[in-house]
């Protein structure tokens, strides 16, 4: 079995393994890359995915992080036509806030708009409307302190945005499939006399143009921790050692000695080096070519789909580059 390439975390510095010369000494070999590359799904919830990418350099891992963040497209509100706004929120602030409301529309079903001045079509645009007015429910407010009893539409939420189909969109989509992902996103607080009359136009875009087009809340990666005990640690020292690491990393056996249960979720904070009596009892390292990815989707695309779309984007970039160098 090949030795894992480790980066050791000492008290004040990082140290490379004596037998590992790092990226500078590695020559690219496609066949070896195919043999070493592994994708292992560790946890998959509705909108969250945790997976391991093994056998790649940090450059390759960072490519996928950046692609998922900024080059996988999504639909977002791009144009806001405000016909009436008598609330206390300025027009430009309101437009910005509306643009950041995530939509459930699948971007793969739409095309990029060729020209911003072109009229909206069913293939490249979704149209919405927000038309609400705050009114007083009753004139007798002497004994009322609850806004819900006093006013109608005093809080405007994303669920009040209505979809207006363009062309044949009503036969292809449903309002639940293209509208806001969450209905309880607060847009504005209002009082009697405040009114919105707004048209919203959503288009396809990418996160490198504006963050509202990013399909993810966050994408991050970190190196897999590798923790080893160099000697037995017993009693009070074992309990102190346990407190130096994240919960679940170090456990204490029935005979009162410490052992490494699961190093995966350790934060590698190096707190152990604060205590001289146990500083030499543990070796903390990270596996240089083992990346733990966390992908949190906003909901329009599933996190595994976002990763596959990022792979497709990278493939297109590579094909374009190869085409350019052949010319």
PDB file of N, CA and C in Angstrom, residues 228-243 249-261 278 281:
ATOM      1  N   UNK A 228      -2.115  10.720  14.945  1.00  0.00           N
ATOM      2  CA  UNK A 228      -1.567   9.490  15.533  1.00  0.00           C
ATOM      3  C   UNK A 228      -1.030   9.786  16.923  1.00  0.00           C
ATOM      4  N   UNK A 229      -1.242   8.842  17.835  1.00  0.00           N
ATOM      5  CA  UNK A 229      -0.677   8.959  19.182  1.00  0.00           C
ATOM      6  C   UNK A 229       0.682   8.278  19.210  1.00  0.00           C
ATOM      7  N   UNK A 230       1.681   8.978  19.740  1.00  0.00           N
ATOM      8  CA  UNK A 230       3.054   8.471  19.769  1.00  0.00           C
ATOM      9  C   UNK A 230       3.344   7.613  20.992  1.00  0.00           C
ATOM     10  N   UNK A 231       2.544   7.747  22.002  1.00  0.00           N
ATOM     11  CA  UNK A 231       2.755   6.992  23.249  1.00  0.00           C
ATOM     12  C   UNK A 231       1.421   6.890  23.985  1.00  0.00           C
ATOM     13  N   UNK A 232       1.309   5.993  24.947  1.00  0.00           N
ATOM     14  CA  UNK A 232       0.063   5.888  25.722  1.00  0.00           C
ATOM     15  C   UNK A 232      -0.184   7.163  26.539  1.00  0.00           C
ATOM     16  N   UNK A 233      -1.423   7.589  26.576  1.00  0.00           N
ATOM     17  CA  UNK A 233      -1.822   8.764  27.370  1.00  0.00           C
ATOM     18  C   UNK A 233      -2.951   8.316  28.275  1.00  0.00           C
ATOM     19  N   UNK A 234      -2.749   8.467  29.602  1.00  0.00           N
ATOM     20  CA  UNK A 234      -3.682   7.922  30.581  1.00  0.00           C
ATOM     21  C   UNK A 234      -4.221   9.014  31.505  1.00  0.00           C
ATOM     22  N   UNK A 235      -5.320   8.691  32.191  1.00  0.00           N
ATOM     23  CA  UNK A 235      -5.839   9.510  33.274  1.00  0.00           C
ATOM     24  C   UNK A 235      -6.192  10.931  32.884  1.00  0.00           C
ATOM     25  N   UNK A 236      -5.743  11.887  33.733  1.00  0.00           N
ATOM     26  CA  UNK A 236      -6.053  13.298  33.505  1.00  0.00           C
ATOM     27  C   UNK A 236      -5.456  13.808  32.202  1.00  0.00           C
ATOM     28  N   UNK A 237      -4.291  13.291  31.847  1.00  0.00           N
ATOM     29  CA  UNK A 237      -3.683  13.696  30.578  1.00  0.00           C
ATOM     30  C   UNK A 237      -4.534  13.257  29.390  1.00  0.00           C
ATOM     31  N   UNK A 238      -5.168  12.103  29.511  1.00  0.00           N
ATOM     32  CA  UNK A 238      -6.043  11.621  28.437  1.00  0.00           C
ATOM     33  C   UNK A 238      -7.254  12.532  28.276  1.00  0.00           C
ATOM     34  N   UNK A 239      -7.825  12.966  29.409  1.00  0.00           N
ATOM     35  CA  UNK A 239      -8.978  13.866  29.333  1.00  0.00           C
ATOM     36  C   UNK A 239      -8.578  15.246  28.815  1.00  0.00           C
ATOM     37  N   UNK A 240      -7.389  15.703  29.169  1.00  0.00           N
ATOM     38  CA  UNK A 240      -6.898  16.972  28.638  1.00  0.00           C
ATOM     39  C   UNK A 240      -6.658  16.874  27.134  1.00  0.00           C
ATOM     40  N   UNK A 241      -6.094  15.738  26.702  1.00  0.00           N
ATOM     41  CA  UNK A 241      -5.863  15.517  25.278  1.00  0.00           C
ATOM     42  C   UNK A 241      -7.187  15.518  24.516  1.00  0.00           C
ATOM     43  N   UNK A 242      -8.209  14.905  25.091  1.00  0.00           N
ATOM     44  CA  UNK A 242      -9.517  14.849  24.445  1.00  0.00           C
ATOM     45  C   UNK A 242     -10.091  16.251  24.222  1.00  0.00           C
ATOM     46  N   UNK A 243      -9.901  17.142  25.187  1.00  0.00           N
ATOM     47  CA  UNK A 243     -10.428  18.503  25.080  1.00  0.00           C
ATOM     48  C   UNK A 243      -9.669  19.344  24.052  1.00  0.00           C
ATOM     49  N   UNK A 249     -13.164  13.137  18.115  1.00  0.00           N
ATOM     50  CA  UNK A 249     -11.866  12.766  17.532  1.00  0.00           C
ATOM     51  C   UNK A 249     -11.095  11.857  18.484  1.00  0.00           C
ATOM     52  N   UNK A 250     -10.958  12.269  19.719  1.00  0.00           N
ATOM     53  CA  UNK A 250     -10.262  11.489  20.749  1.00  0.00           C
ATOM     54  C   UNK A 250     -11.292  10.956  21.733  1.00  0.00           C
ATOM     55  N   UNK A 251     -11.249   9.651  22.002  1.00  0.00           N
ATOM     56  CA  UNK A 251     -12.119   9.042  23.000  1.00  0.00           C
ATOM     57  C   UNK A 251     -11.265   8.358  24.064  1.00  0.00           C
ATOM     58  N   UNK A 252     -11.887   8.049  25.187  1.00  0.00           N
ATOM     59  CA  UNK A 252     -11.179   7.419  26.309  1.00  0.00           C
ATOM     60  C   UNK A 252     -11.764   6.032  26.540  1.00  0.00           C
ATOM     61  N   UNK A 253     -10.902   5.041  26.525  1.00  0.00           N
ATOM     62  CA  UNK A 253     -11.326   3.651  26.684  1.00  0.00           C
ATOM     63  C   UNK A 253     -11.651   3.344  28.146  1.00  0.00           C
ATOM     64  N   UNK A 254     -12.163   2.140  28.367  1.00  0.00           N
ATOM     65  CA  UNK A 254     -12.551   1.737  29.726  1.00  0.00           C
ATOM     66  C   UNK A 254     -11.360   1.684  30.666  1.00  0.00           C
ATOM     67  N   UNK A 255     -10.166   1.379  30.128  1.00  0.00           N
ATOM     68  CA  UNK A 255      -8.982   1.321  30.990  1.00  0.00           C
ATOM     69  C   UNK A 255      -8.329   2.701  31.144  1.00  0.00           C
ATOM     70  N   UNK A 256      -9.063   3.775  30.762  1.00  0.00           N
ATOM     71  CA  UNK A 256      -8.659   5.163  31.012  1.00  0.00           C
ATOM     72  C   UNK A 256      -7.509   5.637  30.131  1.00  0.00           C
ATOM     73  N   UNK A 257      -7.312   5.014  28.967  1.00  0.00           N
ATOM     74  CA  UNK A 257      -6.291   5.525  28.056  1.00  0.00           C
ATOM     75  C   UNK A 257      -6.969   6.123  26.822  1.00  0.00           C
ATOM     76  N   UNK A 258      -6.329   7.124  26.238  1.00  0.00           N
ATOM     77  CA  UNK A 258      -6.891   7.836  25.083  1.00  0.00           C
ATOM     78  C   UNK A 258      -6.567   7.097  23.791  1.00  0.00           C
ATOM     79  N   UNK A 259      -7.486   7.205  22.822  1.00  0.00           N
ATOM     80  CA  UNK A 259      -7.230   6.645  21.493  1.00  0.00           C
ATOM     81  C   UNK A 259      -7.931   7.524  20.455  1.00  0.00           C
ATOM     82  N   UNK A 260      -7.441   7.450  19.209  1.00  0.00           N
ATOM     83  CA  UNK A 260      -8.022   8.246  18.120  1.00  0.00           C
ATOM     84  C   UNK A 260      -9.208   7.481  17.557  1.00  0.00           C
ATOM     85  N   UNK A 261     -10.390   8.056  17.699  1.00  0.00           N
ATOM     86  CA  UNK A 261     -11.601   7.395  17.196  1.00  0.00           C
ATOM     87  C   UNK A 261     -11.878   7.769  15.737  1.00  0.00           C
ATOM     88  N   UNK A 278       1.719  16.828  27.214  1.00  0.00           N
ATOM     89  CA  UNK A 278       1.138  15.973  26.170  1.00  0.00           C
ATOM     90  C   UNK A 278       1.525  16.427  24.763  1.00  0.00           C
ATOM     91  N   UNK A 281       2.943  13.740  22.644  1.00  0.00           N
ATOM     92  CA  UNK A 281       2.195  12.487  22.611  1.00  0.00           C
ATOM     93  C   UNK A 281       1.422  12.291  21.315  1.00  0.00           C
TER      94      UNK A 281
END
